[in-house]
Coordinates of C-alpha atoms in Angstrom, one line a residue:
Chain A
M162 CA -34.1 11.1 39.9
T163 CA -34.6 9.0 36.8
L164 CA -32.4 7.1 34.5
E165 CA -33.9 6.7 31.1
L166 CA -32.9 4.4 28.2
R167 CA -34.4 5.6 25.0
N168 CA -34.4 3.4 21.9
V169 CA -31.1 2.0 23.1
T170 CA -29.4 -0.7 21.0
K171 CA -26.0 -2.3 21.2
R172 CA -24.3 -4.2 18.3
V173 CA -20.8 -5.6 18.4
G174 CA -19.7 -6.6 14.9
V175 CA -22.5 -8.6 13.4
E176 CA -23.9 -9.6 16.7
T177 CA -26.7 -7.8 18.4
H178 CA -26.4 -7.7 22.2
I179 CA -29.3 -5.4 22.9
Y180 CA -32.3 -4.9 20.7
E181 CA -34.2 -1.6 20.8
T182 CA -34.9 -1.0 24.5
D183 CA -36.9 1.6 26.4
L184 CA -36.6 1.7 30.1
T185 CA -37.2 4.3 32.8
L186 CA -35.7 3.6 36.2
A187 CA -36.5 5.5 39.4
T188 CA -35.1 5.9 42.9
K189 CA -37.8 4.0 44.6
G190 CA -36.7 0.5 45.5
F191 CA -34.4 -1.8 43.6
N192 CA -34.5 -1.9 39.8
I193 CA -33.8 -5.6 39.1
L194 CA -32.6 -6.9 35.7
L195 CA -33.6 -10.5 35.7
G196 CA -32.4 -12.8 33.0
A197 CA -30.2 -15.8 32.2
T198 CA -26.5 -15.6 31.6
N199 CA -25.8 -13.8 28.3
A200 CA -29.3 -12.4 28.2
G201 CA -27.8 -8.8 28.0
K202 CA -27.9 -7.7 31.6
T203 CA -24.3 -6.8 31.8
S204 CA -24.5 -5.0 28.4
L205 CA -27.3 -2.8 29.8
I206 CA -25.3 -2.1 33.0
K207 CA -22.2 -1.2 31.1
M208 CA -24.2 1.2 28.9
M209 CA -25.8 2.7 32.0
A210 CA -22.4 3.2 33.5
G211 CA -21.0 4.7 30.4
L212 CA -18.4 2.0 30.1
E213 CA -19.9 1.2 26.7
R214 CA -21.6 3.5 24.3
P215 CA -24.9 2.4 22.8
T216 CA -24.9 1.8 19.1
S217 CA -27.9 3.9 18.8
G218 CA -30.4 5.6 21.1
E219 CA -29.9 7.8 24.1
I220 CA -29.3 7.5 27.8
R221 CA -30.8 10.3 29.9
F222 CA -30.2 11.1 33.5
N223 CA -32.8 13.4 35.1
G224 CA -33.8 14.3 31.6
E225 CA -30.3 15.3 30.5
N226 CA -28.6 13.4 27.7
V227 CA -25.5 11.7 29.1
T228 CA -24.9 9.2 26.3
G229 CA -21.4 10.4 25.4
V230 CA -20.3 11.5 28.9
S231 CA -17.3 9.4 30.1
T232 CA -17.7 7.2 33.2
Q233 CA -15.2 9.3 35.2
K234 CA -17.4 12.3 34.9
R235 CA -20.6 10.5 36.1
N236 CA -21.3 9.8 39.7
I237 CA -21.6 6.1 39.7
S238 CA -20.8 3.0 41.8
L239 CA -20.5 -0.4 40.3
V240 CA -20.1 -3.8 42.1
H241 CA -19.1 -6.7 40.0
Q242 CA -19.8 -10.4 40.2
F243 CA -16.0 -10.9 40.7
F244 CA -14.6 -9.3 43.8
V245 CA -12.8 -6.3 42.4
N246 CA -10.6 -4.4 44.9
Y247 CA -7.2 -2.8 44.5
P248 CA -4.7 -5.6 45.3
S249 CA -2.0 -3.3 46.7
M250 CA -4.2 -1.3 49.1
N251 CA -5.6 -2.4 52.4
V252 CA -9.4 -2.4 53.1
F253 CA -9.4 1.1 54.5
D254 CA -7.6 2.6 51.4
N255 CA -9.8 0.5 49.1
I256 CA -12.9 2.0 50.6
A257 CA -11.3 5.4 50.6
S258 CA -10.2 5.3 47.0
P259 CA -13.2 7.0 45.4
L260 CA -13.1 9.7 48.1
R261 CA -9.4 10.3 47.5
V262 CA -9.9 10.7 43.8
A263 CA -12.7 13.2 44.6
R264 CA -10.2 15.1 46.9
E265 CA -12.2 14.9 50.1
S266 CA -10.6 16.1 53.3
R267 CA -8.7 13.6 55.4
K268 CA -11.2 13.9 58.2
D269 CA -14.2 13.4 56.0
I270 CA -12.6 10.4 54.4
E271 CA -11.9 8.8 57.8
R272 CA -15.4 9.4 59.0
R273 CA -17.1 8.1 55.9
V274 CA -14.9 5.0 55.6
H275 CA -15.6 4.1 59.2
E276 CA -19.3 4.6 58.7
A277 CA -19.3 2.3 55.6
A278 CA -17.1 -0.2 57.4
D279 CA -19.4 -0.4 60.3
I280 CA -22.5 -1.0 58.2
L281 CA -20.7 -3.8 56.4
K282 CA -19.0 -5.2 59.5
L283 CA -15.5 -4.6 58.1
R284 CA -14.1 -2.7 61.1
P285 CA -11.7 -5.6 62.2
Y286 CA -10.3 -6.0 58.7
L287 CA -9.5 -2.4 57.8
K288 CA -5.7 -3.0 57.9
R289 CA -5.8 -6.2 55.7
R290 CA -5.2 -6.5 52.0
P291 CA -7.8 -8.1 49.7
A292 CA -5.8 -11.2 49.3
E293 CA -6.0 -11.8 53.1
L294 CA -9.8 -11.7 53.1
S295 CA -12.5 -14.3 52.5
G296 CA -14.7 -13.9 49.4
G297 CA -17.5 -12.5 51.5
Q298 CA -15.3 -9.9 53.1
Q299 CA -13.8 -9.0 49.7
Q300 CA -17.3 -8.4 48.3
R301 CA -18.3 -6.4 51.3
T302 CA -15.3 -4.2 50.8
A303 CA -16.4 -3.7 47.2
L304 CA -19.9 -2.9 48.4
A305 CA -18.5 -0.5 51.0
R306 CA -16.6 1.3 48.2
A307 CA -19.9 1.6 46.4
I308 CA -21.9 3.1 49.3
V309 CA -19.1 5.4 50.6
K310 CA -19.3 7.4 47.5
D311 CA -22.9 8.7 47.7
S312 CA -23.3 8.2 44.0
S313 CA -26.6 8.9 42.2
L314 CA -26.5 5.6 40.3
V315 CA -25.5 2.3 41.9
L316 CA -25.0 -0.7 39.6
L317 CA -24.9 -4.1 41.2
D318 CA -24.0 -6.8 38.6
E319 CA -24.8 -10.1 40.2
P320 CA -22.9 -9.1 43.3
L321 CA -23.8 -12.2 45.3
A322 CA -23.4 -14.8 42.5
N323 CA -19.9 -15.9 43.6
L324 CA -20.6 -16.1 47.3
D325 CA -21.6 -19.1 49.3
Y326 CA -25.2 -19.7 50.3
K327 CA -25.0 -18.5 53.8
L328 CA -23.3 -15.2 53.0
R329 CA -25.5 -14.6 50.1
E330 CA -28.6 -14.8 52.3
E331 CA -27.1 -12.5 54.8
L332 CA -26.0 -9.9 52.3
R333 CA -29.2 -10.1 50.4
D334 CA -31.1 -9.2 53.5
Q335 CA -28.8 -6.2 54.1
L336 CA -28.7 -4.8 50.6
P337 CA -32.1 -3.1 50.4
Q338 CA -31.4 -1.4 53.8
L339 CA -28.0 -0.3 52.6
F340 CA -29.3 1.6 49.7
A341 CA -32.6 2.7 51.2
D342 CA -32.9 6.5 51.8
R343 CA -29.7 7.2 49.9
G344 CA -31.7 8.7 47.0
A345 CA -29.7 6.7 44.5
I346 CA -31.1 4.7 41.6
V347 CA -30.1 1.1 42.3
V348 CA -29.9 -1.4 39.5
Y349 CA -29.4 -5.0 40.5
A350 CA -28.7 -7.7 37.9
T351 CA -29.5 -11.3 38.8
S352 CA -30.2 -14.6 37.1
E353 CA -32.3 -15.9 40.0
P354 CA -36.0 -15.3 40.0
S355 CA -36.2 -16.0 43.8
E356 CA -33.6 -13.2 44.4
A357 CA -35.7 -10.8 42.4
L358 CA -38.8 -11.7 44.5
M359 CA -36.9 -11.3 47.7
L360 CA -35.5 -7.9 46.8
G361 CA -38.9 -6.6 45.6
G362 CA -38.9 -3.2 43.9
H363 CA -39.3 -3.2 40.1
T364 CA -38.1 -5.9 37.7
A365 CA -37.2 -5.9 34.1
T366 CA -37.1 -9.3 32.6
V367 CA -34.4 -9.7 30.0
M368 CA -34.2 -12.4 27.4
D369 CA -31.9 -12.7 24.3
G370 CA -31.1 -8.9 24.3
R371 CA -34.7 -7.7 24.8
V372 CA -36.5 -6.4 27.9
T373 CA -39.7 -8.4 27.7
Q374 CA -41.5 -6.6 30.6
F375 CA -40.8 -4.0 33.2
G376 CA -42.9 -3.3 36.3
E377 CA -43.5 -4.1 39.9
T378 CA -41.7 -7.3 40.7
S379 CA -44.6 -9.2 42.3
G380 CA -47.0 -8.0 39.5
I381 CA -44.7 -9.3 36.8
Y382 CA -44.4 -12.6 38.6
R383 CA -48.2 -13.0 38.9
T384 CA -49.1 -11.8 35.4
P385 CA -46.2 -12.1 33.0
R386 CA -47.1 -10.3 29.8
D387 CA -45.9 -13.1 27.5
V388 CA -44.4 -16.6 27.4
A389 CA -40.8 -15.2 27.4
T390 CA -41.3 -13.2 30.6
A391 CA -43.0 -16.2 32.2
Q392 CA -40.0 -18.4 31.3
V393 CA -37.5 -15.9 32.6
F394 CA -39.3 -15.4 35.8
S395 CA -39.7 -18.9 37.0
D396 CA -37.4 -21.3 38.7
P397 CA -37.8 -24.3 38.2
P398 CA -38.7 -23.3 34.6
I399 CA -42.4 -22.8 33.9
N400 CA -44.2 -25.7 32.3
I401 CA -45.4 -24.9 28.8
A402 CA -47.7 -27.0 26.5
S403 CA -50.1 -26.5 23.7
A404 CA -53.7 -26.7 24.8
Q405 CA -57.1 -26.6 23.0
K406 CA -60.1 -24.6 24.2
R407 CA -63.4 -26.2 23.2
G408 CA -66.6 -24.8 24.6
N409 CA -66.2 -24.7 28.4
E410 CA -63.3 -27.1 28.5
I411 CA -59.6 -27.1 28.1
L412 CA -58.0 -30.1 26.4
L413 CA -54.5 -30.8 27.3
G414 CA -53.5 -34.0 25.6
E415 CA -55.9 -36.5 27.1
T416 CA -56.7 -34.4 30.1
R417 CA -59.8 -32.2 30.2
F418 CA -60.8 -29.6 32.7
A419 CA -63.1 -26.7 33.0
A420 CA -62.0 -23.3 31.6
Q421 CA -61.8 -20.7 34.3
G422 CA -60.6 -17.1 34.6
P423 CA -60.0 -15.0 31.5
I424 CA -59.6 -17.9 29.1
A425 CA -63.3 -18.8 29.6
A426 CA -64.4 -15.7 27.7
R427 CA -62.1 -16.4 24.7
P428 CA -63.1 -18.1 21.5
D429 CA -62.3 -21.7 20.9
G430 CA -58.9 -22.5 19.5
T431 CA -55.3 -23.4 20.2
Y432 CA -53.6 -21.6 23.1
T433 CA -50.3 -22.0 25.0
L434 CA -50.8 -23.2 28.5
G435 CA -48.3 -22.2 31.2
I436 CA -48.2 -23.5 34.7
R437 CA -45.6 -23.0 37.4
P438 CA -44.0 -26.2 38.8
H439 CA -45.4 -25.7 42.3
F440 CA -49.0 -26.1 40.8
V441 CA -48.0 -29.5 39.5
T442 CA -47.8 -32.0 42.4
S443 CA -48.1 -35.7 43.0
T444 CA -51.2 -35.4 45.3
P445 CA -54.7 -34.8 44.0
A446 CA -56.6 -31.8 45.3
P447 CA -60.2 -30.5 44.7
N448 CA -59.4 -28.3 41.7
S449 CA -56.8 -30.6 40.1
A450 CA -56.7 -32.5 36.9
A451 CA -54.5 -35.5 36.3
V452 CA -51.8 -35.7 33.7
S453 CA -49.3 -38.6 33.4
G454 CA -45.8 -38.7 32.1
T455 CA -42.6 -40.7 32.2
V456 CA -40.3 -39.6 35.1
Q457 CA -36.8 -38.7 33.8
V458 CA -35.0 -37.0 36.6
T459 CA -35.8 -36.5 40.3
E460 CA -34.4 -34.1 42.8
L461 CA -35.0 -34.0 46.5
S462 CA -34.4 -30.8 48.5
G463 CA -35.8 -32.2 51.8
S464 CA -38.9 -30.0 52.0
E465 CA -39.7 -30.5 48.3
S466 CA -39.5 -33.2 45.7
I467 CA -38.9 -32.3 42.1
A468 CA -39.7 -34.6 39.2
H469 CA -39.0 -33.9 35.6
F470 CA -41.4 -35.9 33.4
A471 CA -42.0 -36.3 29.7
M472 CA -45.5 -35.7 28.4
G473 CA -45.7 -36.1 24.7
N474 CA -43.0 -33.8 23.3
D475 CA -42.9 -31.6 26.4
V476 CA -40.8 -32.1 29.5
W477 CA -42.6 -30.8 32.6
V478 CA -41.4 -30.2 36.1
A479 CA -43.5 -31.1 39.2
Q480 CA -42.7 -29.6 42.5
S481 CA -44.4 -31.4 45.5
Q482 CA -44.2 -30.7 49.2
G483 CA -42.5 -33.4 51.2
V484 CA -40.5 -36.4 50.2
H485 CA -42.0 -38.5 47.4
A486 CA -40.4 -41.5 45.7
Y487 CA -40.5 -41.6 41.9
D488 CA -39.3 -44.5 39.8
V489 CA -37.2 -43.1 37.0
G490 CA -38.4 -44.4 33.7
E491 CA -41.8 -45.3 35.0
K492 CA -45.2 -43.7 34.2
H493 CA -46.5 -41.6 37.0
D494 CA -49.6 -39.5 37.6
F495 CA -49.3 -35.9 38.5
Y496 CA -52.1 -33.4 39.4
I497 CA -52.2 -29.9 38.1
D498 CA -54.0 -27.2 40.0
T499 CA -56.2 -25.9 37.3
T500 CA -56.5 -22.4 38.9
G501 CA -52.8 -22.0 38.5
C502 CA -53.0 -22.3 34.7
I503 CA -52.2 -19.2 32.6
F504 CA -52.8 -19.0 28.9
F505 CA -51.1 -17.2 26.0
D506 CA -52.6 -16.6 22.6
G507 CA -51.0 -17.4 19.2
H508 CA -48.6 -14.4 19.5
G509 CA -47.4 -15.5 22.9
A510 CA -49.3 -12.7 24.7
L511 CA -51.0 -13.4 28.0
V512 CA -54.8 -13.9 27.9
V513 CA -56.3 -11.4 30.2
Chain B
M174 CA -9.8 -53.8 50.1
S175 CA -6.6 -55.7 50.0
A176 CA -3.7 -54.9 52.3
K177 CA -1.1 -52.6 50.8
T178 CA 1.9 -54.3 49.4
Q179 CA 5.0 -53.3 51.2
N180 CA 8.2 -53.4 49.2
E181 CA 11.1 -51.2 48.0
R182 CA 10.2 -51.4 44.3
A183 CA 9.3 -47.7 44.1
W184 CA 13.0 -46.8 44.3
W185 CA 13.4 -48.0 40.8
F186 CA 11.2 -45.2 39.6
V187 CA 13.5 -42.6 41.2
L188 CA 16.6 -44.1 39.7
P189 CA 16.5 -42.4 36.3
V190 CA 16.3 -39.0 38.0
V191 CA 19.1 -39.8 40.4
L192 CA 21.3 -40.9 37.5
L193 CA 20.4 -37.9 35.4
V194 CA 21.1 -35.4 38.2
A195 CA 24.3 -37.3 39.1
F196 CA 25.8 -37.1 35.6
N197 CA 24.3 -33.7 34.9
A198 CA 25.2 -31.9 38.1
L199 CA 26.7 -33.8 40.9
V200 CA 29.6 -35.5 39.1
P201 CA 30.8 -32.4 37.3
L202 CA 30.4 -30.3 40.4
M203 CA 32.4 -32.7 42.5
T204 CA 35.1 -32.8 39.9
V205 CA 35.3 -29.0 40.2
V206 CA 35.4 -29.3 44.0
N207 CA 38.1 -31.9 43.6
Y208 CA 40.2 -29.5 41.5
S209 CA 39.6 -26.6 43.9
V210 CA 41.2 -28.2 46.9
Q211 CA 44.3 -29.6 45.2
E212 CA 47.3 -28.5 43.2
S213 CA 48.2 -30.3 40.0
F214 CA 51.7 -30.1 38.5
S215 CA 51.5 -32.6 35.8
Q216 CA 49.4 -35.6 35.0
G217 CA 48.7 -37.7 38.0
V218 CA 50.7 -35.5 40.5
W219 CA 48.4 -34.0 43.0
F220 CA 49.0 -32.1 46.2
W221 CA 46.3 -31.3 48.8
S222 CA 46.1 -27.5 49.1
G223 CA 43.0 -27.1 51.3
V224 CA 41.3 -23.7 51.0
D225 CA 44.4 -21.9 49.6
W226 CA 42.8 -21.4 46.2
F227 CA 39.7 -19.9 47.7
E228 CA 41.7 -17.5 49.9
Q229 CA 43.8 -16.5 46.9
T230 CA 40.8 -16.0 44.7
L231 CA 38.9 -13.9 47.3
H232 CA 41.9 -11.7 47.8
S233 CA 42.8 -11.4 44.2
E234 CA 42.4 -7.9 42.6
R235 CA 41.7 -9.5 39.3
F236 CA 38.7 -11.3 40.7
H237 CA 37.5 -8.2 42.5
A238 CA 37.7 -6.3 39.3
A239 CA 35.8 -8.9 37.3
L240 CA 33.1 -9.3 40.0
G241 CA 32.7 -5.5 40.1
R242 CA 32.3 -5.3 36.3
Q243 CA 29.9 -8.1 36.5
L244 CA 27.7 -6.5 39.1
L245 CA 27.8 -3.2 37.3
F246 CA 26.8 -4.8 34.1
T247 CA 23.9 -6.7 35.6
T248 CA 22.6 -3.7 37.5
I249 CA 22.6 -1.5 34.4
I250 CA 20.9 -4.0 32.2
L251 CA 18.2 -4.7 34.9
L252 CA 17.6 -1.0 35.4
I253 CA 17.2 -0.6 31.6
E254 CA 15.4 -3.8 30.6
V255 CA 12.8 -4.1 33.3
P256 CA 11.3 -0.6 33.0
L257 CA 11.7 -0.6 29.2
G258 CA 10.1 -4.0 29.0
I259 CA 7.1 -2.9 31.1
A260 CA 6.7 0.3 29.1
I261 CA 6.7 -1.7 25.8
A262 CA 4.3 -4.3 27.2
L263 CA 1.9 -1.4 28.3
S264 CA 1.9 0.1 24.9
M265 CA 1.2 -3.1 23.0
P266 CA -2.4 -3.7 21.9
K267 CA -4.5 -6.1 24.0
T268 CA -6.8 -7.3 21.3
G269 CA -7.0 -7.1 17.5
P270 CA -5.0 -8.2 14.5
W271 CA -1.8 -6.5 15.6
V272 CA -1.4 -8.7 18.7
P273 CA 0.2 -11.7 16.9
V274 CA 2.4 -9.3 14.8
C275 CA 3.7 -7.6 17.9
L276 CA 4.3 -10.9 19.7
V277 CA 6.3 -12.3 16.8
L278 CA 8.3 -9.2 16.4
M279 CA 9.1 -9.2 20.1
A280 CA 10.0 -12.9 20.1
L281 CA 12.4 -12.6 17.1
P282 CA 15.5 -11.5 19.0
L283 CA 15.0 -14.3 21.5
L284 CA 15.2 -16.9 18.7
I285 CA 18.7 -15.8 17.6
P286 CA 21.6 -17.8 19.1
W287 CA 24.0 -16.0 21.5
N288 CA 27.1 -16.3 19.3
V289 CA 25.2 -15.0 16.3
V290 CA 24.0 -12.0 18.3
G291 CA 27.6 -11.4 19.3
A292 CA 28.8 -11.7 15.7
M293 CA 26.0 -9.5 14.4
W294 CA 26.7 -6.7 16.8
N295 CA 30.5 -7.1 16.2
I296 CA 30.0 -6.3 12.6
F297 CA 27.1 -3.9 13.1
A298 CA 29.1 -1.7 15.4
L299 CA 32.5 -1.7 13.6
P300 CA 33.5 1.9 13.1
D301 CA 34.8 1.5 9.5
I302 CA 32.3 -1.0 7.9
G303 CA 29.5 -1.5 10.4
L304 CA 26.2 0.3 9.8
L305 CA 25.9 1.5 13.4
G306 CA 29.6 2.3 13.9
Y307 CA 29.9 4.1 10.6
T308 CA 26.8 6.1 11.1
V309 CA 27.7 7.2 14.6
N310 CA 31.1 8.3 13.5
A311 CA 29.7 10.1 10.5
L312 CA 27.6 12.1 12.9
G313 CA 30.8 13.3 14.4
I314 CA 30.9 11.2 17.5
D315 CA 34.1 9.4 18.1
Y316 CA 33.0 5.8 18.6
D317 CA 35.2 2.7 18.4
Y318 CA 34.3 -0.2 20.7
T319 CA 37.5 -2.0 19.9
Q320 CA 39.6 0.8 21.3
N321 CA 37.5 2.7 23.8
A322 CA 36.3 1.0 27.0
L323 CA 33.2 3.2 27.4
A324 CA 32.2 2.6 23.8
A325 CA 32.7 -1.1 24.4
W326 CA 30.4 -1.0 27.5
I327 CA 27.7 0.9 25.7
T328 CA 27.8 -1.6 22.8
V329 CA 27.7 -4.6 25.1
I330 CA 24.8 -3.1 27.0
A331 CA 22.9 -2.1 23.8
M332 CA 23.4 -5.6 22.5
D333 CA 22.0 -7.2 25.7
V334 CA 19.1 -4.8 25.8
W335 CA 18.3 -5.6 22.2
H336 CA 18.5 -9.3 22.7
W337 CA 16.7 -9.7 26.1
T338 CA 14.3 -6.9 26.7
S339 CA 11.8 -9.0 24.7
L340 CA 11.8 -11.6 27.4
V341 CA 10.6 -9.0 30.0
V342 CA 8.1 -7.6 27.5
L343 CA 6.5 -11.0 26.9
L344 CA 6.3 -11.9 30.5
A345 CA 4.9 -8.5 31.5
Y346 CA 2.5 -8.6 28.6
A347 CA 1.3 -12.1 29.8
G348 CA 0.7 -10.5 33.2
L349 CA -1.2 -7.6 31.8
V350 CA -3.6 -9.5 29.6
S351 CA -4.5 -11.7 32.5
I352 CA -6.0 -8.7 34.4
P353 CA -9.8 -8.9 34.1
D354 CA -11.6 -6.0 32.5
A355 CA -13.5 -5.5 35.7
Y356 CA -10.5 -3.9 37.4
Y357 CA -10.2 -1.3 34.7
Q358 CA -13.9 -0.6 34.9
A359 CA -13.7 -0.2 38.7
A360 CA -10.9 2.2 38.3
K361 CA -12.8 4.2 35.7
I362 CA -15.8 4.4 37.9
D363 CA -13.6 5.6 40.8
G364 CA -12.3 8.2 38.3
A365 CA -8.7 7.0 38.6
G366 CA -6.1 8.3 36.2
K367 CA -3.6 6.3 34.1
W368 CA -0.8 6.5 36.7
A369 CA -3.2 5.3 39.5
V370 CA -4.3 2.4 37.3
F371 CA -0.7 1.4 36.7
R372 CA 0.4 1.9 40.3
H373 CA -2.6 0.2 42.0
I374 CA -3.8 -2.4 39.4
Q375 CA -1.3 -3.2 36.7
L376 CA 1.9 -3.3 38.8
P377 CA 0.5 -5.3 41.7
K378 CA -1.1 -7.7 39.2
M379 CA 2.2 -8.1 37.3
N380 CA 4.1 -8.7 40.5
R381 CA 4.5 -12.5 40.0
V382 CA 5.6 -12.4 36.3
L383 CA 8.0 -9.5 37.1
T384 CA 9.6 -11.6 39.9
I385 CA 10.3 -14.3 37.3
A386 CA 11.5 -11.8 34.7
I387 CA 13.9 -10.1 37.1
L388 CA 15.2 -13.4 38.4
L389 CA 15.8 -14.8 34.9
R390 CA 17.4 -11.6 33.7
F391 CA 19.6 -11.5 36.7
M392 CA 20.8 -15.1 36.4
D393 CA 21.3 -14.9 32.6
S394 CA 23.2 -11.6 32.7
F395 CA 25.3 -12.6 35.7
M396 CA 26.5 -15.6 33.8
I397 CA 26.8 -13.9 30.4
Y398 CA 29.7 -15.2 28.3
T399 CA 29.1 -15.9 24.6
E400 CA 27.8 -12.5 23.5
P401 CA 30.6 -10.2 25.0
F402 CA 33.2 -12.8 24.2
V403 CA 32.3 -12.8 20.5
L404 CA 31.7 -9.0 20.5
T405 CA 34.7 -7.7 22.4
G406 CA 36.6 -10.7 23.6
G407 CA 36.6 -9.0 27.0
G408 CA 38.5 -6.0 25.7
P409 CA 39.7 -3.4 25.1
G410 CA 42.2 -4.4 27.8
N411 CA 40.1 -6.1 30.4
S412 CA 37.3 -3.5 30.4
T413 CA 34.5 -6.0 29.4
T414 CA 36.0 -9.1 31.0
F415 CA 33.1 -10.3 33.0
L416 CA 33.3 -13.2 35.5
S417 CA 32.7 -16.0 33.1
I418 CA 35.1 -14.7 30.5
D419 CA 37.7 -14.3 33.2
L420 CA 37.1 -17.8 34.4
V421 CA 37.5 -19.3 31.0
K422 CA 40.7 -17.3 30.5
K423 CA 42.0 -18.7 33.7
A424 CA 40.9 -22.3 33.3
L425 CA 41.6 -22.8 29.5
G426 CA 43.9 -20.0 28.7
E427 CA 46.3 -20.2 31.6
F428 CA 45.4 -23.8 32.6
D429 CA 45.3 -22.8 36.3
L430 CA 42.8 -25.5 37.2
G431 CA 42.9 -25.1 41.0
P432 CA 42.3 -21.4 41.2
A433 CA 39.8 -21.6 38.3
A434 CA 37.8 -24.3 40.1
A435 CA 37.8 -22.3 43.3
M436 CA 36.7 -19.2 41.4
S437 CA 33.9 -21.1 39.7
L438 CA 32.6 -22.4 43.0
I439 CA 32.6 -18.9 44.5
Y440 CA 30.9 -17.6 41.3
F441 CA 28.3 -20.3 41.6
L442 CA 27.6 -19.5 45.3
I443 CA 27.3 -15.8 44.6
T444 CA 24.8 -16.5 41.8
L445 CA 22.8 -18.8 44.0
L446 CA 22.9 -16.4 47.0
V447 CA 21.8 -13.3 45.0
S448 CA 19.1 -15.3 43.3
W449 CA 17.8 -16.5 46.6
L450 CA 18.0 -12.9 48.0
F451 CA 16.1 -11.5 45.0
Y452 CA 13.4 -14.2 45.3
T453 CA 13.0 -13.9 49.0
I454 CA 12.7 -10.2 49.0
M455 CA 10.3 -10.1 46.1
T456 CA 8.0 -12.9 47.3
R457 CA 7.9 -11.3 50.8
Q458 CA 6.9 -8.0 49.2
E459 CA 4.2 -9.8 47.4
E460 CA 2.9 -11.3 50.6
E461 CA 2.8 -7.8 52.0
G462 CA 1.4 -6.3 48.8

C-alpha cells in the first residue's frame, strides 16, 4: 500500500500553509513527520485524512486519486494530540463506535473491542466514561478506537504530547508493536527529534510548510541534506556558524583545525559549519579544537550539563557528560570534536 | 516569620455583605413572614393567627387554579424554547462575517424591557388594529385574545417565546462553539452522521450551558408578571392569571395581607424546591453522562 502526495499545496486566504510537496509513504515502519509547532504537520495530516482539500495537487492511495473523496468514505483512523472520545459513551462504546457505524455484528464488535482493550490495558475501565479516566487512559481509549478499525491509513498527530513523561515512554514503546503487521500506513507527527529516532522508520522533516527531506530516520539524522533539515532534526538545536576553508585548515573565528571528511576535497571559501551540541563539551579530547564564549544560560539534567554560550554573533549550545559548573556571564573554553563537524555550501546544501 | 496577629478585625470586612443581604433579603422576607402569621384589622391592631393563612391558601381553589396555570405555562414554554433554541443555535454559522450579525439579532429581544414587550404584543395582537391580530382574522381565523382564553394563552406563549428563546440560543451557541474541531474530525473519521454527532458530541458538550438555560428559563417563567399583566391583565376572566398576578391582586387589590404573605412564602418555597430539583437531577445526569 502506498499513500502519495503529488505536488500538494495548501493555501488559506493569503497564507501558504504547505508549499509544493511530494511525498510517498509506505506500510513499512512508521512514517514520521518531524517539525516544530506550526511547521505544517497537522495540515499535511488533515489533507491525508481528507478533512481538508489541498489547494492544488493530488493525493493518491494505491495509485488511485482520492483527492476529493470524503473522509467518511476512506478507511482511516486518526488520533489527536487532545484526548478525543465521545463524552456520553463509556470506554467500550467508544472503542466500538467505528465498528457500529460500519454495522459489524454484535459478536464481532465484542470480540474486537476486547482484543483492543487487552492490548491497551483498558479491560478494567470498559464501563467508565472518558471523564472518569486519567489522561493516559483517555488517550489509550482513543488509540484503541484507532486500532480496532483495521484501517488502511492510521494518522497519529502528536498523540503523546499531552501525556506525562512516564506514560509517554510506556506508550511510545508500545506504539510500533501495536501497528506492526497490520498492513496499514502509519503516519506519526511529532515535534521531538528524540521521539523520531526512537520510533525509527522513515522521517520527513517539515519546516515552514516545506518537507525538507524524506528518508530513513537514522540516515537523515546522520546526513541531513541541508541546514533546515539539520535544524529540525536536532535537540538541543544544532550549532551553526560561518567558517572559512583555507588550504587544509578550517577557520572558525580564531579557532583553526584540520579539514577532514568531504570538506577536505572542496575548494577554499566560506561554508556554514554545523555541529550537534553533544560534540561540543567542556573537556578536551584528542580530536578537539578549543572555542571560547560567554556563558549565558546553563541547564543541568543530572547526567548532562548544558551550557548556552555566545561566540561572536552566534549562540551555541554545549552538551557535556556529567555535572559541570559554569559561571554565567564568564568566558569559558569549550572543545569541539572536529570529526562531528558537517559543512553546508553557500546554498545551504550538505557538502558530501 | 512573625507570629500571626490574632484579632477579630476581619469581621469588619464581612459587615457590608451582611448589611446588604439583611436589607435586600432578610428584612423584607421577615416582614412577609410577620404578615403571614398574623391578622391585621386596621393600623396597629394585630392578632396571632398561626398557620391559618397557610392552610387556607393550600386549600384554596383559587390558588390551585393559579398554580396549575403557572405550571402549565412554564412547561409549555420550556418545551418550546429549549428545543427551538438548540435548533437555532445549531443552524447559526460558527465563523465568518455573519456571526456578529446573528448574535446581535438574537440579543435584540433580550434588550427590550418587559413592560414594553407586553405593550408591543398587546397592540401587535389586537384583532382590530394590530398587525398580527388583523392579519390572522383576515385569514379567516377567529382570533381575539381579549375575549378568547385559548387565544390569550397562545398570545402569551408566543410573546414569551419571542422574548426569551434568544437566551437559550445564546447559551447553547456558546456551548457549541467551545467544542474543539477535533471532535467533529473524529466523528467524520468514524463515519458518524449528523444525528450521531448531535447525540454523542454536541448534546453532551452542551450539557452544562443547557442546565443553566433551563434553570434560568424555569425561574423566570415561573415568576413571570409584567408581560402577561400588560398584555392580558390576567384575562379574559382569570384564564391567564398566573401566580404572581394572583398574588398582586390579593395583596394590593384586595389588601388581604395575611393570606397574600402566606401565598408568597409558599410560592417562594415552590420555586426554590423545583429549581433545586431541576439542578440536582441535571447535574446528576451530567455526572453519569
